[in-house]
Amino acid sequence: METTHVVVLVLYLAGLVATGLWFSRTKKVSTGDDFIFAGRQLPTIVMVGTLIATWVGSGTIIGGASFVYSYGPLAAIIFFGSGPVGMLVLYFLAQRIRVSESYTVPQILELRFGISVRMLAAIITVLAYVGIVAYQFTGGGNIISIVTGLTPGQGAIIATAIITFLALGGGLKSVAWSDFFSAVIIVVGLIIAVPVVLGQTDGFTGWWENLPDTHQNFSGGLSALALLGYFLPTFLLIISDQNMYQRLGASRDPAAARRSMAGMFFASFLIYAPVTILATAAVTLMPDGNPDDAVLGLAGDGTLPVLLGALILASALAFIITTGSSFLLSVGGNIVYDGFARFTDKPLSDRKRLLIHRITILVIAVLAYVLGTFFPTVLQLQMYSYTVYGVALVPALMAAFFWRRATTAGVLASMGLGVVVTIVWEQAANSDLNAVVVSLPVAVVTLLLVSLVTKPKTTALPEEQVEQNA
């Protein structure tokens, strides 16, 4: 245990808690829109920071680094490429998303397909997002364990408490500003770490030549279908991620939403490239290491200067914490807006919405912590949660935006069958292929076939309104 690491980590966490306390004040968060949309007043640069920090959690710092360590930097181009490709899709959808002013993704689906689709989508979102929150708890526990010497389980308890507190406090305002500062620090830390680590591998020459043969090609020893199985879950998640939709909805206007997504696209390479380089170097510098600790291990074992390692560990934990808080906040919104607010006879007051939202966050945090104890690795839970959510919602969302012939029956059948096939494949199939390779085609074909034999509704998303407000 390095004292400097512990001191920096504690100070960083104290700063996050202070941010949460500041924005939890009543005058900062007094309405439901304040809590979930930050009053739609976030500056563009803060929007970019919160978008990238929400996306880059333990799925990148731990799960992504684990993939790079296991399969090499060229295969990582395919793995990490899913994020930027999805960001490009969202760039072209950003104005539509902002104009819709929807609180949740299921709410958008109801505009086209009715209440039954909204309810099924809400249930699936809750199911998947609890899993995503769970692996943020697990990832945060791993970092705390590296720094303090506590067990990962004990670290997960601390991570759970802080993540839940931030979500309960100031909502998106506290999460967004915490995201922004964390994004700046970890980008700077990762960029500085690259030449330091390469200096210990004799530069890029040693960095490359010391790799096993399987790590020096684009497949990484995986089949094409296996690589596709790693690409698709992340791609599907980002283009349907409710966090992305809510943050774009929090932008000041449709044009700002598009600018924010463009900024996120370019900023993502400042994360993905250093993580890939550092995790690849770990193959040489830590040949017997744990893949989950490929980047974090370099920061914690003395490979990096003590202060730099401390900053990377602290900001990586902050990314995980704010990502977890974002997903908690988001899934709480499903319970509030897709559940209570949708079915109450009278509109909920702001006070009741805030109270229900906060109680829901507490309940979901407990469920996520319990779920995290059943999955041995972050990468495994990551792929499972991404697939359940993406397979169910992406075909439905794309149909809502682009295919007027889609029907409610087709969407319901697609969503339901997609989830069932994913769960059955993960639990029963004896295969190295991720379920998405099977369940996504099933969901898409089902949507097409059932829609073509059933009658569509005439309702369409208000594209004319989008164009007028662009």
Coordinates of C-alpha atoms in Angstrom, one line a residue:
M1 CA 0.0 0.0 0.0
E2 CA 1.5 3.3 -1.1
T3 CA 0.7 6.2 1.2
T4 CA 0.6 8.8 -1.6
H5 CA -2.0 6.7 -3.5
V6 CA -4.2 6.5 -0.4
V7 CA -3.9 10.3 0.3
V8 CA -4.7 11.3 -3.3
L9 CA -7.6 8.8 -3.5
V10 CA -9.1 10.0 -0.2
L11 CA -8.8 13.7 -1.3
Y12 CA -10.4 12.9 -4.7
L13 CA -13.3 11.1 -3.1
A14 CA -13.7 13.9 -0.6
G15 CA -13.9 16.3 -3.6
L16 CA -16.6 14.2 -5.2
V17 CA -18.6 14.1 -2.0
A18 CA -18.3 17.9 -1.6
T19 CA -19.6 18.3 -5.1
G20 CA -22.6 16.2 -4.3
L21 CA -23.3 18.1 -1.1
W22 CA -23.0 21.5 -3.0
F23 CA -25.5 20.5 -5.7
S24 CA -27.9 18.7 -3.3
R25 CA -28.9 22.0 -1.8
T26 CA -32.6 22.8 -2.4
K27 CA -31.9 26.0 -4.4
K28 CA -29.7 24.0 -6.8
V29 CA -32.2 21.0 -7.2
S30 CA -35.8 22.0 -6.6
T31 CA -37.6 20.3 -9.6
G32 CA -37.6 17.1 -11.4
D33 CA -36.0 18.7 -14.5
D34 CA -33.2 20.0 -12.2
F35 CA -32.6 16.5 -11.0
I36 CA -32.6 14.6 -14.3
F37 CA -31.7 17.4 -16.8
A38 CA -29.7 19.8 -14.7
G39 CA -32.2 22.5 -15.7
R40 CA -31.1 22.2 -19.3
Q41 CA -28.4 24.7 -18.7
L42 CA -25.1 22.8 -18.9
P43 CA -22.4 24.5 -21.0
T44 CA -21.2 22.6 -24.0
I45 CA -17.8 21.8 -22.6
V46 CA -19.3 20.3 -19.5
M47 CA -21.7 18.4 -21.7
V48 CA -18.7 16.8 -23.6
G49 CA -17.1 16.0 -20.2
T50 CA -20.1 14.3 -18.8
L51 CA -20.9 12.4 -22.0
I52 CA -17.4 11.0 -22.2
A53 CA -17.1 10.3 -18.4
T54 CA -20.5 8.6 -18.4
W55 CA -19.4 6.4 -21.2
V56 CA -15.9 5.6 -20.0
G57 CA -16.4 3.7 -16.8
S58 CA -15.2 0.4 -15.7
G59 CA -16.2 -1.0 -19.1
T60 CA -13.2 0.9 -20.6
I61 CA -10.7 1.2 -17.7
I62 CA -11.1 -2.4 -16.6
G63 CA -13.2 -4.4 -19.1
G64 CA -11.6 -2.8 -22.2
A65 CA -8.1 -3.0 -20.7
S66 CA -8.8 -6.7 -20.0
F67 CA -9.7 -7.3 -23.6
V68 CA -6.5 -5.5 -24.9
Y69 CA -4.4 -7.5 -22.4
S70 CA -6.0 -10.8 -23.5
Y71 CA -6.2 -10.2 -27.3
G72 CA -3.8 -7.4 -28.3
P73 CA -3.9 -3.8 -29.6
L74 CA -5.1 -4.6 -33.2
A75 CA -8.1 -6.5 -32.0
A76 CA -8.7 -3.6 -29.6
I77 CA -9.4 -1.4 -32.6
I78 CA -12.4 -3.5 -33.3
F79 CA -13.5 -3.7 -29.7
F80 CA -13.1 0.1 -29.0
G81 CA -14.2 1.1 -32.5
S82 CA -17.8 0.3 -31.5
G83 CA -18.0 3.4 -29.3
P84 CA -16.9 6.1 -31.9
V85 CA -19.1 4.4 -34.6
G86 CA -22.1 4.6 -32.3
M87 CA -21.2 8.3 -31.5
L88 CA -21.5 9.1 -35.2
V89 CA -24.9 7.6 -35.3
L90 CA -26.0 9.7 -32.2
Y91 CA -24.5 12.8 -33.8
F92 CA -27.1 12.6 -36.6
L93 CA -29.9 11.8 -34.1
A94 CA -28.9 14.4 -31.5
Q95 CA -31.2 17.1 -32.7
R96 CA -34.2 14.8 -32.8
I97 CA -33.4 13.5 -29.3
R98 CA -33.2 17.1 -27.9
V99 CA -36.4 18.2 -29.5
S100 CA -38.3 15.2 -28.1
E101 CA -37.6 16.4 -24.6
S102 CA -38.3 12.9 -23.3
Y103 CA -37.3 11.9 -19.8
T104 CA -36.6 8.2 -20.9
V105 CA -36.0 6.1 -24.0
P106 CA -39.2 4.1 -23.4
Q107 CA -41.1 7.5 -23.5
I108 CA -39.8 8.0 -27.0
L109 CA -40.9 4.6 -28.1
E110 CA -44.5 5.3 -26.7
L111 CA -44.8 8.2 -29.2
R112 CA -44.7 5.6 -32.1
F113 CA -45.8 2.3 -30.7
G114 CA -48.0 2.9 -27.6
I115 CA -47.9 2.2 -23.9
S116 CA -47.3 -1.5 -24.2
V117 CA -44.0 -1.0 -25.9
R118 CA -43.1 1.7 -23.3
M119 CA -43.7 -0.6 -20.4
L120 CA -41.8 -3.5 -21.9
A121 CA -38.9 -1.2 -22.8
A122 CA -38.9 0.2 -19.2
I123 CA -38.7 -3.3 -17.7
I124 CA -35.8 -4.2 -20.0
T125 CA -34.0 -1.0 -19.2
V126 CA -34.3 -1.6 -15.5
L127 CA -33.0 -5.2 -15.9
A128 CA -30.0 -4.2 -17.9
Y129 CA -29.1 -1.0 -16.1
V130 CA -29.1 -2.8 -12.7
G131 CA -26.4 -5.0 -14.2
I132 CA -24.4 -2.1 -15.5
V133 CA -24.5 -0.4 -12.1
A134 CA -23.4 -3.7 -10.6
Y135 CA -20.2 -3.8 -12.5
Q136 CA -19.4 -0.2 -11.7
F137 CA -19.6 -1.3 -8.0
T138 CA -17.3 -4.2 -8.8
G139 CA -14.9 -2.1 -10.8
G140 CA -14.8 0.6 -8.1
G141 CA -14.1 -2.1 -5.5
N142 CA -11.1 -3.4 -7.5
I143 CA -9.5 0.1 -7.6
I144 CA -10.0 0.7 -3.9
S145 CA -8.6 -2.7 -3.2
I146 CA -5.4 -2.0 -5.3
V147 CA -4.9 1.3 -3.5
T148 CA -5.8 0.5 0.1
G149 CA -5.1 -3.2 0.6
L150 CA -8.8 -3.8 1.4
T151 CA -10.5 -6.8 -0.3
P152 CA -12.4 -6.2 -3.5
G153 CA -15.6 -7.0 -1.7
Q154 CA -14.9 -4.4 1.0
G155 CA -13.9 -1.9 -1.7
A156 CA -17.2 -2.5 -3.5
I157 CA -19.1 -1.6 -0.4
I158 CA -17.3 1.8 -0.3
A159 CA -17.8 2.3 -4.0
T160 CA -21.5 1.5 -3.7
A161 CA -22.0 4.0 -0.9
I162 CA -20.3 6.9 -2.7
I163 CA -21.9 6.1 -6.1
T164 CA -25.3 6.0 -4.4
F165 CA -24.7 9.2 -2.5
L166 CA -23.8 11.2 -5.6
A167 CA -26.9 10.0 -7.4
L168 CA -29.1 10.8 -4.5
G169 CA -27.6 14.3 -3.9
G170 CA -27.7 16.8 -6.8
G171 CA -28.8 14.5 -9.6
L172 CA -27.3 15.4 -13.0
K173 CA -25.9 18.7 -11.8
S174 CA -23.5 17.1 -9.4
V175 CA -22.8 14.2 -11.7
A176 CA -22.1 16.3 -14.7
W177 CA -19.6 18.7 -13.0
S178 CA -17.9 15.8 -11.3
D179 CA -17.7 14.1 -14.7
F180 CA -16.1 17.2 -16.3
F181 CA -13.3 17.6 -13.8
S182 CA -12.6 13.8 -13.7
A183 CA -12.5 13.7 -17.6
V184 CA -9.9 16.5 -17.7
I185 CA -7.7 14.9 -15.0
I186 CA -7.7 11.3 -16.4
V187 CA -7.1 12.4 -20.0
V188 CA -4.0 14.4 -18.9
G189 CA -2.9 11.5 -16.6
L190 CA -3.2 8.9 -19.3
I191 CA -1.5 11.0 -22.0
I192 CA 1.5 11.6 -19.6
A193 CA 1.6 7.9 -18.6
V194 CA 2.1 6.7 -22.2
P195 CA 5.7 7.9 -22.8
V196 CA 6.6 6.9 -19.2
V197 CA 5.5 3.3 -19.8
L198 CA 6.9 3.1 -23.3
G199 CA 10.2 4.2 -21.8
Q200 CA 10.2 0.9 -20.0
T201 CA 9.4 -1.2 -23.1
D202 CA 12.2 0.3 -25.3
G203 CA 9.6 2.5 -27.0
F204 CA 7.1 1.2 -29.6
T205 CA 9.6 -1.3 -31.0
G206 CA 9.8 -3.2 -27.7
W207 CA 6.1 -2.6 -27.0
W208 CA 5.3 -4.5 -30.2
E209 CA 8.0 -7.1 -30.5
N210 CA 7.5 -8.5 -27.1
L211 CA 3.9 -9.4 -27.7
P212 CA 2.8 -13.0 -28.3
D213 CA 2.0 -13.9 -32.0
T214 CA -1.7 -13.9 -31.3
H215 CA -1.6 -10.3 -30.1
Q216 CA 0.0 -9.1 -33.3
N217 CA -2.9 -9.5 -35.7
F218 CA -6.4 -8.1 -35.9
S219 CA -8.1 -11.3 -34.7
G220 CA -6.2 -11.6 -31.5
G221 CA -6.8 -15.4 -31.9
L222 CA -10.5 -14.9 -32.0
S223 CA -12.9 -15.9 -34.8
A224 CA -14.6 -13.2 -36.9
L225 CA -17.9 -14.0 -35.2
A226 CA -16.3 -13.8 -31.7
L227 CA -14.9 -10.4 -32.6
L228 CA -18.3 -9.3 -33.8
G229 CA -19.7 -10.5 -30.5
Y230 CA -17.5 -8.1 -28.7
F231 CA -18.1 -5.2 -31.1
L232 CA -21.9 -5.3 -31.2
P233 CA -22.9 -5.1 -27.5
T234 CA -21.0 -1.8 -27.0
F235 CA -22.2 -0.4 -30.3
L236 CA -25.8 -1.3 -29.5
L237 CA -25.6 0.1 -26.0
I238 CA -24.3 3.6 -27.0
I239 CA -26.9 4.2 -29.7
S240 CA -29.7 3.4 -27.3
D241 CA -28.1 4.4 -24.0
Q242 CA -30.7 6.3 -22.0
N243 CA -27.8 8.3 -20.3
M244 CA -26.8 9.6 -23.7
Y245 CA -30.4 10.6 -24.5
Q246 CA -30.9 12.3 -21.2
R247 CA -27.6 14.3 -21.5
L248 CA -28.5 15.4 -25.0
G249 CA -31.9 16.3 -23.6
A250 CA -30.1 18.4 -21.0
S251 CA -28.3 20.5 -23.6
R252 CA -29.4 24.1 -24.1
D253 CA -30.8 23.6 -27.6
P254 CA -30.7 21.1 -30.5
A255 CA -27.6 22.6 -32.0
A256 CA -25.7 22.4 -28.7
A257 CA -26.7 18.7 -28.5
R258 CA -25.1 18.0 -31.8
R259 CA -21.9 20.0 -30.9
S260 CA -21.7 18.0 -27.7
M261 CA -21.8 14.7 -29.5
A262 CA -19.2 15.8 -31.9
G263 CA -17.0 16.8 -29.0
M264 CA -17.5 13.4 -27.4
F265 CA -16.5 11.6 -30.6
F266 CA -13.1 13.4 -30.7
A267 CA -12.5 13.2 -26.9
S268 CA -13.1 9.5 -26.9
F269 CA -9.8 8.9 -28.8
L270 CA -8.0 10.6 -25.9
I271 CA -9.2 7.8 -23.7
Y272 CA -9.2 4.7 -26.0
A273 CA -5.7 5.3 -27.5
P274 CA -3.8 5.6 -24.2
V275 CA -5.8 2.7 -22.6
T276 CA -4.9 0.5 -25.5
I277 CA -1.2 1.5 -25.4
L278 CA -0.9 1.0 -21.6
A279 CA -2.8 -2.3 -21.5
T280 CA -0.6 -3.6 -24.3
A281 CA 2.5 -2.6 -22.4
A282 CA 1.2 -4.5 -19.4
V283 CA 1.4 -7.7 -21.4
T284 CA 5.2 -7.3 -21.3
L285 CA 5.6 -5.5 -18.0
M286 CA 3.1 -7.7 -16.0
P287 CA 3.1 -11.0 -18.0
D288 CA 1.4 -12.9 -15.1
G289 CA -1.0 -10.1 -14.1
N290 CA -4.7 -10.1 -13.9
P291 CA -6.2 -8.9 -17.2
D292 CA -8.7 -6.7 -15.3
D293 CA -5.8 -4.9 -13.7
A294 CA -3.9 -4.2 -17.0
V295 CA -4.0 -0.4 -16.7
L296 CA -4.7 -0.1 -13.0
G297 CA -1.8 -2.5 -12.1
L298 CA 0.7 -0.2 -13.9
A299 CA -0.5 2.7 -11.8
G300 CA -0.5 0.8 -8.6
D301 CA 2.7 -1.4 -8.8
G302 CA 5.3 1.3 -9.1
T303 CA 5.7 1.2 -12.9
L304 CA 4.5 4.8 -13.0
P305 CA 5.7 7.6 -10.8
V306 CA 3.9 7.6 -7.5
L307 CA 1.9 10.8 -8.0
L308 CA 1.0 10.1 -11.6
G309 CA -0.1 6.6 -10.7
A310 CA -2.2 8.0 -7.8
L311 CA -3.9 10.5 -10.2
I312 CA -4.8 7.8 -12.7
L313 CA -6.1 5.5 -10.0
A314 CA -8.2 8.3 -8.4
S315 CA -9.6 9.6 -11.6
A316 CA -10.3 6.1 -12.9
L317 CA -12.3 5.5 -9.7
A318 CA -14.0 8.8 -10.2
F319 CA -15.0 7.8 -13.8
I320 CA -16.4 4.6 -12.4
I321 CA -18.2 6.4 -9.6
T322 CA -19.8 9.0 -11.9
T323 CA -20.8 6.4 -14.5
G324 CA -22.4 4.3 -11.8
S325 CA -24.2 7.4 -10.5
S326 CA -25.4 8.3 -14.0
F327 CA -26.9 4.8 -14.5
L328 CA -28.5 4.9 -11.1
L329 CA -30.0 8.3 -11.8
S330 CA -31.2 7.2 -15.2
V331 CA -32.8 3.9 -14.2
G332 CA -34.5 5.7 -11.3
G333 CA -36.0 7.9 -14.0
N334 CA -37.6 4.9 -15.6
I335 CA -39.4 4.0 -12.3
V336 CA -40.5 7.6 -11.8
Y337 CA -41.6 8.7 -15.3
D338 CA -42.4 5.3 -17.0
G339 CA -44.1 4.1 -13.8
F340 CA -45.5 6.5 -11.2
A341 CA -45.8 9.6 -13.3
R342 CA -47.4 7.7 -16.2
F343 CA -50.1 6.0 -14.3
T344 CA -51.1 8.4 -11.5
D345 CA -54.4 10.3 -11.9
K346 CA -52.9 13.6 -10.9
P347 CA -49.5 15.0 -12.0
L348 CA -46.8 14.4 -9.4
S349 CA -45.5 17.4 -7.7
D350 CA -41.8 18.2 -7.9
R351 CA -41.4 17.3 -4.3
K352 CA -43.0 13.8 -4.8
R353 CA -41.0 13.2 -8.0
L354 CA -37.7 13.9 -6.2
L355 CA -38.7 11.7 -3.2
I356 CA -39.7 8.8 -5.4
H357 CA -36.6 9.1 -7.5
R358 CA -34.3 9.1 -4.5
I359 CA -36.1 6.1 -2.9
T360 CA -35.9 4.2 -6.2
I361 CA -32.1 4.9 -6.4
L362 CA -31.6 3.4 -3.0
V363 CA -33.5 0.2 -3.8
I364 CA -31.7 -0.3 -7.2
A365 CA -28.3 0.3 -5.6
V366 CA -29.0 -2.6 -3.2
L367 CA -30.1 -4.9 -6.0
A368 CA -27.1 -4.0 -8.1
Y369 CA -24.7 -4.7 -5.3
V370 CA -26.2 -8.1 -4.7
L371 CA -26.1 -8.9 -8.5
G372 CA -22.4 -7.9 -8.7
T373 CA -21.5 -10.7 -6.4
F374 CA -22.7 -13.4 -8.9
F375 CA -20.4 -12.4 -11.8
P376 CA -16.7 -13.3 -11.6
T377 CA -15.4 -10.6 -14.0
V378 CA -16.3 -7.1 -15.1
L379 CA -16.1 -8.0 -18.7
Q380 CA -18.5 -10.9 -18.4
L381 CA -21.2 -8.8 -16.7
Q382 CA -20.5 -5.9 -19.1
M383 CA -21.2 -8.0 -22.2
Y384 CA -24.3 -9.5 -20.7
S385 CA -25.9 -6.2 -19.6
Y386 CA -25.0 -4.5 -22.9
T387 CA -26.5 -7.3 -25.0
V388 CA -29.8 -7.5 -23.1
Y389 CA -30.4 -3.8 -23.4
G390 CA -29.0 -3.2 -26.9
V391 CA -30.7 -6.2 -28.6
A392 CA -34.1 -5.2 -27.2
L393 CA -34.1 -1.5 -27.7
V394 CA -31.9 -0.7 -30.8
P395 CA -34.1 -2.3 -33.4
A396 CA -37.2 -0.6 -31.9
L397 CA -35.5 2.8 -31.7
M398 CA -34.2 2.6 -35.3
A399 CA -37.7 1.6 -36.4
A400 CA -39.2 4.5 -34.5
F401 CA -36.9 7.0 -36.2
F402 CA -36.6 5.6 -39.7
W403 CA -39.3 2.9 -40.6
R404 CA -42.9 4.0 -40.6
R405 CA -44.1 0.6 -41.6
A406 CA -43.0 -0.9 -38.2
T407 CA -45.9 -2.0 -36.0
T408 CA -46.4 -2.3 -32.3
A409 CA -46.8 -6.0 -32.6
G410 CA -43.5 -6.3 -34.5
V411 CA -41.6 -4.2 -31.9
L412 CA -43.1 -6.2 -28.9
A413 CA -42.2 -9.5 -30.5
S414 CA -38.7 -8.3 -31.4
M415 CA -38.0 -7.0 -27.9
G416 CA -39.4 -10.0 -26.1
L417 CA -37.7 -12.6 -28.3
G418 CA -34.4 -10.7 -28.3
V419 CA -34.2 -10.8 -24.5
V420 CA -35.3 -14.4 -24.2
V421 CA -32.7 -15.6 -26.8
T422 CA -30.0 -13.6 -25.0
I423 CA -30.7 -15.0 -21.6
V424 CA -31.1 -18.6 -22.9
W425 CA -27.9 -18.4 -24.9
E426 CA -25.9 -17.0 -22.0
Q427 CA -27.2 -19.6 -19.6
A428 CA -27.5 -22.8 -21.8
A429 CA -25.3 -22.5 -24.8
N430 CA -21.9 -24.1 -24.6
S431 CA -20.1 -21.5 -26.9
D432 CA -17.5 -18.8 -26.7
L433 CA -19.7 -16.6 -28.9
N434 CA -21.4 -13.7 -27.1
A435 CA -25.2 -14.0 -27.3
V436 CA -25.6 -10.8 -29.4
V437 CA -24.4 -12.7 -32.5
V438 CA -27.5 -14.8 -32.3
S439 CA -30.0 -12.7 -30.5
L440 CA -29.6 -9.5 -32.6
P441 CA -30.5 -11.2 -36.0
V442 CA -33.4 -12.9 -34.3
A443 CA -34.7 -9.5 -33.0
V444 CA -34.3 -7.7 -36.3
V445 CA -35.9 -10.5 -38.4
T446 CA -38.7 -10.8 -36.0
L447 CA -39.4 -7.0 -36.1
L448 CA -39.4 -7.1 -40.0
L449 CA -41.6 -10.1 -40.4
V450 CA -44.2 -9.4 -37.7
S451 CA -44.5 -5.7 -38.8
L452 CA -45.1 -6.8 -42.4
V453 CA -48.0 -9.0 -41.5
T454 CA -49.6 -6.6 -39.0
K455 CA -51.2 -3.2 -39.4
P456 CA -49.1 -0.2 -38.4
K457 CA -50.2 2.8 -36.4
T458 CA -50.3 6.2 -38.2
T459 CA -48.4 8.0 -35.4
A460 CA -44.8 9.1 -36.3
L461 CA -42.1 11.0 -34.4
P462 CA -42.4 14.7 -35.1
E463 CA -39.6 15.1 -37.7
E464 CA -41.1 18.4 -38.9
Q465 CA -40.6 19.8 -35.4
V466 CA -37.0 18.6 -35.4
E467 CA -36.3 20.5 -38.6
Q468 CA -37.9 23.6 -37.4
N469 CA -35.9 23.7 -34.2
A470 CA -32.5 22.6 -35.8

